[in-house]
PDB file of N, CA, C and O in Angstrom, chain B, residues numbered from 101:
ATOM      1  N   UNK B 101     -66.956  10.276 -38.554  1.00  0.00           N
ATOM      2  CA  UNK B 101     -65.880  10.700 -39.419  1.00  0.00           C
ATOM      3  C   UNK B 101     -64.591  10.787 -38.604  1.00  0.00           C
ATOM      4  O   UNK B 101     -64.464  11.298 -37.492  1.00  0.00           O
ATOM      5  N   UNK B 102     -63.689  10.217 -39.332  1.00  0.00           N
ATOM      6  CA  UNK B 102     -61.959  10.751 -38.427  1.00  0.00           C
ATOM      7  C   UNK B 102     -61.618  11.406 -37.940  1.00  0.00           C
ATOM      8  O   UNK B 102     -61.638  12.112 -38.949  1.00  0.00           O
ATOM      9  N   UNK B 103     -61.166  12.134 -37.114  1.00  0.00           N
ATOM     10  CA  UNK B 103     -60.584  13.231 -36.802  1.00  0.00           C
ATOM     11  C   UNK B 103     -59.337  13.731 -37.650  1.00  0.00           C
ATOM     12  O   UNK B 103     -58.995  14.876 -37.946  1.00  0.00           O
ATOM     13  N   UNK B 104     -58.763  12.482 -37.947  1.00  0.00           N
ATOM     14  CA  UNK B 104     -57.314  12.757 -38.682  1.00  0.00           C
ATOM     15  C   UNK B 104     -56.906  13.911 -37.738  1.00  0.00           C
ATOM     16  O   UNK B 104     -57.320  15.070 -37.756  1.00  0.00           O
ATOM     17  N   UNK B 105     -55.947  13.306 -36.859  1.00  0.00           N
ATOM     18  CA  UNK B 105     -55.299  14.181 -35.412  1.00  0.00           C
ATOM     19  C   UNK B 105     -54.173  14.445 -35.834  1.00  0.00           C
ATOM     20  O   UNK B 105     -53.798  13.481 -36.501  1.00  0.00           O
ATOM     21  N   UNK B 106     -53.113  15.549 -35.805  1.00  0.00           N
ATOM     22  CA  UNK B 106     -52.347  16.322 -36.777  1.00  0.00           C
ATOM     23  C   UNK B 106     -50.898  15.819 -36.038  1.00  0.00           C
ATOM     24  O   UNK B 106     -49.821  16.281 -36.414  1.00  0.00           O
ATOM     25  N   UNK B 107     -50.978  15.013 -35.157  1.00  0.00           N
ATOM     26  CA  UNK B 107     -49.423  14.877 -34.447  1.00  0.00           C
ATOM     27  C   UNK B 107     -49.497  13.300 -33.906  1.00  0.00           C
ATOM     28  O   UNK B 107     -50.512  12.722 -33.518  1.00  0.00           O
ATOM     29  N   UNK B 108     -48.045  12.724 -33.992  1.00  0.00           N
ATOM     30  CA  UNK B 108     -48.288  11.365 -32.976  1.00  0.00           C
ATOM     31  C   UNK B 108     -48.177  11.786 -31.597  1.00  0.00           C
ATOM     32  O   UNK B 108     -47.420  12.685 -31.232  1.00  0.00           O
ATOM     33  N   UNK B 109     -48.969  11.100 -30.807  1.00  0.00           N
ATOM     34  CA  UNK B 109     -49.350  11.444 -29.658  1.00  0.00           C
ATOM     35  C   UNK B 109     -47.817  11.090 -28.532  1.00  0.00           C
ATOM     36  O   UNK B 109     -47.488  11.619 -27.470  1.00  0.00           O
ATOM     37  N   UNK B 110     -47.047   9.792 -29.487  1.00  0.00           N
ATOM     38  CA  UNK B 110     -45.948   9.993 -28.804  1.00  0.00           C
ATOM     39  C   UNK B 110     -44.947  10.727 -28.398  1.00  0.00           C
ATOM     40  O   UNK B 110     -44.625  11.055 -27.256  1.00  0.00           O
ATOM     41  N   UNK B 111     -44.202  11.098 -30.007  1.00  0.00           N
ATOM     42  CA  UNK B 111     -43.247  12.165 -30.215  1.00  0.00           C
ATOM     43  C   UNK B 111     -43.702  13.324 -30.994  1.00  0.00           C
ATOM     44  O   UNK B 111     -43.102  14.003 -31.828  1.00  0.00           O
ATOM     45  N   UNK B 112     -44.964  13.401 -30.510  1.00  0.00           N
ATOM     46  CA  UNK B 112     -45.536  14.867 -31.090  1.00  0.00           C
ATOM     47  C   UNK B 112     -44.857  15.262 -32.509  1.00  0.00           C
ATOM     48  O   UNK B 112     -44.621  16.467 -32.590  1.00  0.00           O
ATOM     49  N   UNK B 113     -44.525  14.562 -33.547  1.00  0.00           N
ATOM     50  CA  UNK B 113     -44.243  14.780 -34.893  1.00  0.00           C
ATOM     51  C   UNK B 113     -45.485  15.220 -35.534  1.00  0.00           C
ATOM     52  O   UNK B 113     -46.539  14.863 -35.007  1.00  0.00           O
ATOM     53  N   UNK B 114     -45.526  16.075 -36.788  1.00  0.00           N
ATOM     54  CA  UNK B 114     -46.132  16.299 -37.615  1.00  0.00           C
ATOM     55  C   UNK B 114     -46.997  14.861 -38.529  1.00  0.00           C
ATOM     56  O   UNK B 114     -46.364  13.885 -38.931  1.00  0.00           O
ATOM     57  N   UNK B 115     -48.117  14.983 -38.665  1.00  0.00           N
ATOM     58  CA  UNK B 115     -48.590  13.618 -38.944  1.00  0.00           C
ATOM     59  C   UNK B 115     -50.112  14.797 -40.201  1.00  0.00           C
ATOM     60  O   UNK B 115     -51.331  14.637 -40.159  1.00  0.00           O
ATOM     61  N   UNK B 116     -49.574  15.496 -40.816  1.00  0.00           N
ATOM     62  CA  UNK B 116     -50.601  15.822 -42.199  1.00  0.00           C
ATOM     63  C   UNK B 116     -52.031  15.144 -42.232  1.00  0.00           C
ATOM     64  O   UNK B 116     -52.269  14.711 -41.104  1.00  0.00           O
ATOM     65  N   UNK B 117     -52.763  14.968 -42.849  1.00  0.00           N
ATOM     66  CA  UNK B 117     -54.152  14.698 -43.401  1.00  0.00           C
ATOM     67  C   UNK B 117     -53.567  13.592 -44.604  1.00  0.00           C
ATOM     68  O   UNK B 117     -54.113  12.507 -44.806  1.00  0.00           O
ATOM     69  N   UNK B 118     -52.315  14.097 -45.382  1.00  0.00           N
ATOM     70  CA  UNK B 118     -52.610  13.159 -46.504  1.00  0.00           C
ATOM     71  C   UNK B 118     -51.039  11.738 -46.245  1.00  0.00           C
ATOM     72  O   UNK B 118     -50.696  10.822 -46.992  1.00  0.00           O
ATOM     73  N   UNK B 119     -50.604  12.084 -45.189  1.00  0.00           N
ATOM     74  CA  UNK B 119     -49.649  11.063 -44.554  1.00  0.00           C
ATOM     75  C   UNK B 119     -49.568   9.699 -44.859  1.00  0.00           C
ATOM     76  O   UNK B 119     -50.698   9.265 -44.634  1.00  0.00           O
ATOM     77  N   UNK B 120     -49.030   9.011 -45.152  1.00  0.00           N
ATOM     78  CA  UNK B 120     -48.968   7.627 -45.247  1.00  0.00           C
ATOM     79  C   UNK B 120     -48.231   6.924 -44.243  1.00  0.00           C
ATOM     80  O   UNK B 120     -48.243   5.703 -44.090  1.00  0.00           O
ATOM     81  N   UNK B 121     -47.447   7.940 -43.419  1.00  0.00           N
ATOM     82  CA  UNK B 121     -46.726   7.469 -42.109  1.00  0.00           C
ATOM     83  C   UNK B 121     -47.521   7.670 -40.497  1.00  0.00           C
ATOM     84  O   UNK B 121     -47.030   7.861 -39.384  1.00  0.00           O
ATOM     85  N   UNK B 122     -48.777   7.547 -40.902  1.00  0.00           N
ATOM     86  CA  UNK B 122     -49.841   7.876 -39.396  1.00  0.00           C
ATOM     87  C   UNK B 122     -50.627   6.720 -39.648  1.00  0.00           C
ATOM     88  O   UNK B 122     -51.086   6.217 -40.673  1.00  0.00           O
ATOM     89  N   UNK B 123     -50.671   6.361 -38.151  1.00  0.00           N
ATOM     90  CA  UNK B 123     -51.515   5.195 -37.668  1.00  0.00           C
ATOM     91  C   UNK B 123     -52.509   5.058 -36.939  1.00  0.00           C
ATOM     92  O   UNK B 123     -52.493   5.920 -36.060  1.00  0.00           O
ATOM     93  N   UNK B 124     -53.695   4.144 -36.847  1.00  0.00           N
ATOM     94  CA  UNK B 124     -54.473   5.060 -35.169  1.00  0.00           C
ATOM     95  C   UNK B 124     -55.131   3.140 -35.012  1.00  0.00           C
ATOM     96  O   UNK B 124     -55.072   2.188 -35.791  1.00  0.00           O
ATOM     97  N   UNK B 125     -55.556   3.263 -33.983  1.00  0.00           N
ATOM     98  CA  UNK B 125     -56.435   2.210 -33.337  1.00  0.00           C
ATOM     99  C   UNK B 125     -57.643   2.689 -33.297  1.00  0.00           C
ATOM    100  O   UNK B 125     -57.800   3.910 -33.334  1.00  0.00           O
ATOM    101  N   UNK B 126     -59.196   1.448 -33.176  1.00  0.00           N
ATOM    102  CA  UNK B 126     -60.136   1.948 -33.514  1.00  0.00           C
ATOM    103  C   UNK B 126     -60.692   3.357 -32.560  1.00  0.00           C
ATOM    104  O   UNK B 126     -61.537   4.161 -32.953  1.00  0.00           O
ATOM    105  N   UNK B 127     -60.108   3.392 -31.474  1.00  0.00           N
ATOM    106  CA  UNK B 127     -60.292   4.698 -30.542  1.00  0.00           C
ATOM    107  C   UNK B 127     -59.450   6.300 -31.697  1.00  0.00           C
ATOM    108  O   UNK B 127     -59.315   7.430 -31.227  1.00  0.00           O
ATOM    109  N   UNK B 128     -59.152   6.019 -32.740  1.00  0.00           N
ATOM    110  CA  UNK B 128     -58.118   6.911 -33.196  1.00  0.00           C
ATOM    111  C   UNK B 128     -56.910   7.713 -32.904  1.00  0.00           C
ATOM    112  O   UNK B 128     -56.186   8.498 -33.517  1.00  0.00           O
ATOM    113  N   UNK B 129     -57.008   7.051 -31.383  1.00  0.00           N
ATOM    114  CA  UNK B 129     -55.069   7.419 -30.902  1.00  0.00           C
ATOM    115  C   UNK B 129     -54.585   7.223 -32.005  1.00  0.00           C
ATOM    116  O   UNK B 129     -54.891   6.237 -32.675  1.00  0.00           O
ATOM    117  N   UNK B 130     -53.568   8.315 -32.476  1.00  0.00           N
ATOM    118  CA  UNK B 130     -52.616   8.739 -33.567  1.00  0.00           C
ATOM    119  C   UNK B 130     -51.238   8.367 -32.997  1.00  0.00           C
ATOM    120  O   UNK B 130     -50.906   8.535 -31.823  1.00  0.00           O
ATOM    121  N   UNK B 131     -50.162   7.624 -34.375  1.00  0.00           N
ATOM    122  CA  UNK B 131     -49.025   7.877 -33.525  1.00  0.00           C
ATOM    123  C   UNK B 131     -48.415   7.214 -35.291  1.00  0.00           C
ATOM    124  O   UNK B 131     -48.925   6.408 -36.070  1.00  0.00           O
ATOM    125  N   UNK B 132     -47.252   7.948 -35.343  1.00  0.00           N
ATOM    126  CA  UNK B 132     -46.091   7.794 -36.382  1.00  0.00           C
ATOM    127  C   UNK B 132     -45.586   6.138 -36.502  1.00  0.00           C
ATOM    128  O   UNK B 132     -45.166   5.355 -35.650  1.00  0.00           O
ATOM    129  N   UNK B 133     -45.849   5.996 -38.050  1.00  0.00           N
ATOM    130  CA  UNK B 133     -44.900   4.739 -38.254  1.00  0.00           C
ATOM    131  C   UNK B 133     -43.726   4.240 -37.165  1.00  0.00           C
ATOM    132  O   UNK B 133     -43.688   3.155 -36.585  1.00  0.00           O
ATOM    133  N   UNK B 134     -42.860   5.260 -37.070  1.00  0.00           N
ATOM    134  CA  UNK B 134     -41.395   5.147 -36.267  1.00  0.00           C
ATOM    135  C   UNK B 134     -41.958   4.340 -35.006  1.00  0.00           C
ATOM    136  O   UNK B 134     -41.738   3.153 -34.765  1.00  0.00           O
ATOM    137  N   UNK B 135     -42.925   5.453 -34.061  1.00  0.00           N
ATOM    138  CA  UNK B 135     -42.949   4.705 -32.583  1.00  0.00           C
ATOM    139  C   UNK B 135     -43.832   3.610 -32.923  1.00  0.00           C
ATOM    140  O   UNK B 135     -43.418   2.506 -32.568  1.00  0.00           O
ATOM    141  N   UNK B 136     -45.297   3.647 -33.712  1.00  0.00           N
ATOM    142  CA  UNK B 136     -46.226   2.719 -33.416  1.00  0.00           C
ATOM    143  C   UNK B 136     -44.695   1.318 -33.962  1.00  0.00           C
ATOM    144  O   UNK B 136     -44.550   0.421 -33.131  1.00  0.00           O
ATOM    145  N   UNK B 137     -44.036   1.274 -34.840  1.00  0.00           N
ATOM    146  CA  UNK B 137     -43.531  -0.322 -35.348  1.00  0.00           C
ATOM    147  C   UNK B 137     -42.177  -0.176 -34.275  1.00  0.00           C
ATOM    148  O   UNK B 137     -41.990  -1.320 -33.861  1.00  0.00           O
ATOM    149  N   UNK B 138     -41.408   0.521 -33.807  1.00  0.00           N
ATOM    150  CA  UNK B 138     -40.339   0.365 -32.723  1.00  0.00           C
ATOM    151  C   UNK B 138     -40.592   0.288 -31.408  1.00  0.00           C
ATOM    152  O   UNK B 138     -40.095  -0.524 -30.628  1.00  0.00           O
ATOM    153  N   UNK B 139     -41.723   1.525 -31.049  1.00  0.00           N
ATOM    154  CA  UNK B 139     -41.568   1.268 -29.728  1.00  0.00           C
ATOM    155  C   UNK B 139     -42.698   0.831 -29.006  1.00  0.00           C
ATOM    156  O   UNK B 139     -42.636   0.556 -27.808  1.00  0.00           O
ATOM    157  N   UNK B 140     -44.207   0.719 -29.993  1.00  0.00           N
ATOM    158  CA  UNK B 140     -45.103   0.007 -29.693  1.00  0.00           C
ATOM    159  C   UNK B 140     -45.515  -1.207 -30.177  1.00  0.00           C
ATOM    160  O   UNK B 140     -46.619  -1.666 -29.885  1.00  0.00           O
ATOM    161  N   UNK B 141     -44.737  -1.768 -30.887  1.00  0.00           N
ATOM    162  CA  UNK B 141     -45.331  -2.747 -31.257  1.00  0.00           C
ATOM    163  C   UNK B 141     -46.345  -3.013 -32.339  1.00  0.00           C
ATOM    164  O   UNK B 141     -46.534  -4.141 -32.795  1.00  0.00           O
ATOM    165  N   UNK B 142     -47.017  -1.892 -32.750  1.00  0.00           N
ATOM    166  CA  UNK B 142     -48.083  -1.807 -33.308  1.00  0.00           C
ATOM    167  C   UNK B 142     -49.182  -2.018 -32.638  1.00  0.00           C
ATOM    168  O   UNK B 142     -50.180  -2.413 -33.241  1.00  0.00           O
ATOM    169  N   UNK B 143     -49.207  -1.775 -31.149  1.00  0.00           N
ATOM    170  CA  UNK B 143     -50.217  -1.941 -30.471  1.00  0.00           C
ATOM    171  C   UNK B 143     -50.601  -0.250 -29.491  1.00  0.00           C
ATOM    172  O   UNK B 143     -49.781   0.415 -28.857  1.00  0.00           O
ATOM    173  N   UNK B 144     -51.316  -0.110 -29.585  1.00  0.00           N
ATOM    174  CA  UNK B 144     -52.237   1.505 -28.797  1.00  0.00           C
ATOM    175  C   UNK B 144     -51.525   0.947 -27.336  1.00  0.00           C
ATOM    176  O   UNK B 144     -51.551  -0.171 -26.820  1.00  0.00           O
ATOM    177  N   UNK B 145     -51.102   1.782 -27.056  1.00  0.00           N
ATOM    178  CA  UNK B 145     -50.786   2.127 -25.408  1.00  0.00           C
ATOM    179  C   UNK B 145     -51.698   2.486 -24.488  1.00  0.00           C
ATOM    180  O   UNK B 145     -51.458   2.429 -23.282  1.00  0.00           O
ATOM    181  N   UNK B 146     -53.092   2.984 -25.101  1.00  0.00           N
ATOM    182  CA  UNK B 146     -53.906   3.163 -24.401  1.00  0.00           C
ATOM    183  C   UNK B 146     -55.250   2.652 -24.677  1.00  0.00           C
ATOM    184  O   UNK B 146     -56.313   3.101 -24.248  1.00  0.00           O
ATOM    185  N   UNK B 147     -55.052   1.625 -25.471  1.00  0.00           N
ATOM    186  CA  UNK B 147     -56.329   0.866 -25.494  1.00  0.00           C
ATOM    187  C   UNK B 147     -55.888  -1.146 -25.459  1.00  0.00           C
ATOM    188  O   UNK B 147     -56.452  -2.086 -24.899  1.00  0.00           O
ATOM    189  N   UNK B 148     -54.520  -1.057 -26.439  1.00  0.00           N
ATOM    190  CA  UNK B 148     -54.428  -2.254 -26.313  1.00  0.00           C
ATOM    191  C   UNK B 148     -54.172  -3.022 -27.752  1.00  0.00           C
ATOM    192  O   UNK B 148     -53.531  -3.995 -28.148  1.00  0.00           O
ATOM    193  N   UNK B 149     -55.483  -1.514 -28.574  1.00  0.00           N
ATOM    194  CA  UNK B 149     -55.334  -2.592 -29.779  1.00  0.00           C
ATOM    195  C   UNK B 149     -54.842  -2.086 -30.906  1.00  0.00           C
ATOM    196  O   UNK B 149     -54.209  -1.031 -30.858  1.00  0.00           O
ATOM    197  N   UNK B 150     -55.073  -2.821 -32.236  1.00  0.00           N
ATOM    198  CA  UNK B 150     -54.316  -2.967 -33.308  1.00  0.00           C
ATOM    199  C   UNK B 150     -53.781  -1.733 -34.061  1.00  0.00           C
ATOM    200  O   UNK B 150     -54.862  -1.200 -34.312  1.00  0.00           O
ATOM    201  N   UNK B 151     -52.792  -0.862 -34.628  1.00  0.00           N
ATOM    202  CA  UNK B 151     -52.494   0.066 -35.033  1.00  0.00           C
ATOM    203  C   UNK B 151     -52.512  -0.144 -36.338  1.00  0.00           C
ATOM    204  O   UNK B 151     -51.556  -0.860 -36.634  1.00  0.00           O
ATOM    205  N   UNK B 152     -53.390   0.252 -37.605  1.00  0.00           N
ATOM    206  CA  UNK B 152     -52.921   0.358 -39.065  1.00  0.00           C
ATOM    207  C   UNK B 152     -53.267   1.588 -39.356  1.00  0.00           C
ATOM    208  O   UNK B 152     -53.702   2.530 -38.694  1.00  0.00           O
ATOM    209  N   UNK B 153     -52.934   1.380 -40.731  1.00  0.00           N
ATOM    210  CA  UNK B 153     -52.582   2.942 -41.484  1.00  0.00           C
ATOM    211  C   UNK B 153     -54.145   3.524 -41.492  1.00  0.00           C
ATOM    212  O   UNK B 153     -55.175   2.868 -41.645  1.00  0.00           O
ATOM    213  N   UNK B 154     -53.988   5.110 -41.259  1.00  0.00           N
ATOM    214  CA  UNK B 154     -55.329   5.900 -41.222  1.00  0.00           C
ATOM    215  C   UNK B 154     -55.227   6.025 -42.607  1.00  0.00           C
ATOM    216  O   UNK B 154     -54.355   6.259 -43.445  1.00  0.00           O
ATOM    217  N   UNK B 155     -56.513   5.770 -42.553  1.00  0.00           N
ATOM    218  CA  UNK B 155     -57.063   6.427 -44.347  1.00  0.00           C
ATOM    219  C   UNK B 155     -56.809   7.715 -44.762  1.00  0.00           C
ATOM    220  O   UNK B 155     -56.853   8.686 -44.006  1.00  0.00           O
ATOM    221  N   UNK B 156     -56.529   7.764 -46.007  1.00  0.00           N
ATOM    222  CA  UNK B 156     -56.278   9.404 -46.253  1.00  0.00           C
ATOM    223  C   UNK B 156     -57.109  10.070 -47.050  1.00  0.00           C
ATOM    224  O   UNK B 156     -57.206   9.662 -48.207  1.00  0.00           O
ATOM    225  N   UNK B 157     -57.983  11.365 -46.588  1.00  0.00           N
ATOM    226  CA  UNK B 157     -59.108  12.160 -47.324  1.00  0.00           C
ATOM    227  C   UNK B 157     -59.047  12.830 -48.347  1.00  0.00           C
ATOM    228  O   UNK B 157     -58.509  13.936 -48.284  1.00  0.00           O
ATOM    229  N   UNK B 158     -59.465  12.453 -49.312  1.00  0.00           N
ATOM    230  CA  UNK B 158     -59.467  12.650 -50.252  1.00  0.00           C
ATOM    231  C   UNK B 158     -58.969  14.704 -50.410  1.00  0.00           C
ATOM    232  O   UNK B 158     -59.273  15.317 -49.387  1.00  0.00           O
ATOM    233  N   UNK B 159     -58.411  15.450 -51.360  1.00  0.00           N
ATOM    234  CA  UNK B 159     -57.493  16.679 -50.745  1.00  0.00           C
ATOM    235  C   UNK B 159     -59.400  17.516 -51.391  1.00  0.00           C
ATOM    236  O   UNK B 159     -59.728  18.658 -51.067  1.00  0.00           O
ATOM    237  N   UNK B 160     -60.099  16.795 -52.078  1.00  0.00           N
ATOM    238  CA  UNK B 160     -61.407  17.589 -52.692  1.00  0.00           C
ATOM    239  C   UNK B 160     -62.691  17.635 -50.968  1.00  0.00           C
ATOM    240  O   UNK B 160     -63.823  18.088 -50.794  1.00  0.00           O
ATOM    241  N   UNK B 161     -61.870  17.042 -50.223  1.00  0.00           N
ATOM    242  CA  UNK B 161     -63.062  16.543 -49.152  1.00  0.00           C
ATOM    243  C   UNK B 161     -62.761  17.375 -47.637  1.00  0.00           C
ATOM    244  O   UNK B 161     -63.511  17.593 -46.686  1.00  0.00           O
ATOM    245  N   UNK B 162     -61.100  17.776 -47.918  1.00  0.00           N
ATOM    246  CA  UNK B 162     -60.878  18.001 -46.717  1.00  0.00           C
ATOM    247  C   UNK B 162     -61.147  19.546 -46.478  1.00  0.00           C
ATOM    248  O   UNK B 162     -61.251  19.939 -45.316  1.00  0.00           O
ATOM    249  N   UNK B 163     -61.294  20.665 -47.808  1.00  0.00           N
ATOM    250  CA  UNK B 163     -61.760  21.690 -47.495  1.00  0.00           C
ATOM    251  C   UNK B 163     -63.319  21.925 -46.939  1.00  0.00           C
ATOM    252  O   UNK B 163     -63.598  23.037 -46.491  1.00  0.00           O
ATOM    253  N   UNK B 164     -64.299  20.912 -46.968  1.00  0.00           N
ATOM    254  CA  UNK B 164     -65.598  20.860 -46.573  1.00  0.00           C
ATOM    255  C   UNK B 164     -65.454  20.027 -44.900  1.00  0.00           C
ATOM    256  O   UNK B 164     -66.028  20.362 -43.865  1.00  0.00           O
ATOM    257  N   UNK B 165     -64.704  19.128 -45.064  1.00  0.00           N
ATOM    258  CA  UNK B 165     -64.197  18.233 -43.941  1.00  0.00           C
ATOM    259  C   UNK B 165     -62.477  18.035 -43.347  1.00  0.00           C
ATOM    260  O   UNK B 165     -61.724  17.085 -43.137  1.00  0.00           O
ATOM    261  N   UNK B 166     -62.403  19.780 -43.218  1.00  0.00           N
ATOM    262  CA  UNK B 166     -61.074  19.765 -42.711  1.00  0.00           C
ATOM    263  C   UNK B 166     -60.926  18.271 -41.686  1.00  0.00           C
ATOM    264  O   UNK B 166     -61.806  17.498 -41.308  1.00  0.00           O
ATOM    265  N   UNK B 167     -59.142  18.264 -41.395  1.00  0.00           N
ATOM    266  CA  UNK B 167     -58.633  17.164 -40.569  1.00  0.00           C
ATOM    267  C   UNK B 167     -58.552  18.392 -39.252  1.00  0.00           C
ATOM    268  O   UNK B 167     -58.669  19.617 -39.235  1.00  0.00           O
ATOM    269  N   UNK B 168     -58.270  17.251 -38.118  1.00  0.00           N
ATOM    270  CA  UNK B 168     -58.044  18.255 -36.523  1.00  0.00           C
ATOM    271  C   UNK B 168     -56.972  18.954 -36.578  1.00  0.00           C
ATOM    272  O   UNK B 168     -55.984  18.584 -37.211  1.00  0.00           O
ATOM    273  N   UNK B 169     -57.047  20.256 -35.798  1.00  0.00           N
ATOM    274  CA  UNK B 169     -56.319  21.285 -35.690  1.00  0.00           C
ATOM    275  C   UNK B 169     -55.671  20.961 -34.067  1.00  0.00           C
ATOM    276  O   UNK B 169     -54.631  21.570 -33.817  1.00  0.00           O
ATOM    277  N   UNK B 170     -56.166  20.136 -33.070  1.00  0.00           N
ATOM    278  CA  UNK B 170     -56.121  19.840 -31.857  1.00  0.00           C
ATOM    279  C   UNK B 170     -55.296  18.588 -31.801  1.00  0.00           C
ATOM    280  O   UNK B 170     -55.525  17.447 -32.200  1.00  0.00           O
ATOM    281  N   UNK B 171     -54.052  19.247 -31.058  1.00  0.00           N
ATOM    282  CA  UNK B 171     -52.830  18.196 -30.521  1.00  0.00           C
ATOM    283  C   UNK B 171     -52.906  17.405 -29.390  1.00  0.00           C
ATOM    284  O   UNK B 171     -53.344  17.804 -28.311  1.00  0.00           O
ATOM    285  N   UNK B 172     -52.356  15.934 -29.685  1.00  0.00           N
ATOM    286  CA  UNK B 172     -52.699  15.086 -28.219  1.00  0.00           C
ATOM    287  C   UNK B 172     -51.490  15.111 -28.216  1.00  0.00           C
ATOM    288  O   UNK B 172     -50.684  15.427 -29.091  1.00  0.00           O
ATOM    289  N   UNK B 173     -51.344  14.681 -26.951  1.00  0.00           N
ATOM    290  CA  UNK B 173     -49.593  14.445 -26.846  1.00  0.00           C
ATOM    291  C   UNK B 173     -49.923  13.514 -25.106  1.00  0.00           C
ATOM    292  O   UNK B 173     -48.978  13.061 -24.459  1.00  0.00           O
TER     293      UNK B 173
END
C-alpha cells in the first residue's frame, strides 16, 4: 500500500492524501508538480526514474488506511 508521504521531498510543501499536484516514482519518493516538471524533469533524483501522478485514496479508505504522517525532506 502507498504511503502517500505528506510533503515534496524537495521544497518540503504540503502534498495532502487527496492532491492532484503530488508525484512519486516506483520507490515513492514524493515531490510537487512545480519541482518534479521544472526542476526535475520528471525524473526521481534518487532513483532515476519516471515521476507520475500518485493515486488518490479514496476519503472512505483513508480513515481505516490513513496517508503518512512522516516527512522526507
Amino acid at each position: 500500500m502507498l504511503e502517500l508521504r505528506p510533503n515534496c521531498e524537495r521544497c518540503d510543501c504540503d502534498l495532502p492524501a487527496a492532491s492532484v499536484d503530488a508525484l512519486i516514482c516506483s520507490f515513492e519518493c514524493t515531490f510537487c508538480r512545480a519541482c518534479a516538471e521544472q526542476a526535475l524533469a520528471l525524473r526521481c533524483p534518487n532513483c532515476g526514474g519516471e515521476l507520475v501522478r500518485r493515486p488518490i485514496r479514496p476519503a472512505e479508505k483513508l480513515e481505516r488506511f490513513p496517508a503518512s504522517t512522516q516527512r522526507v525532506h
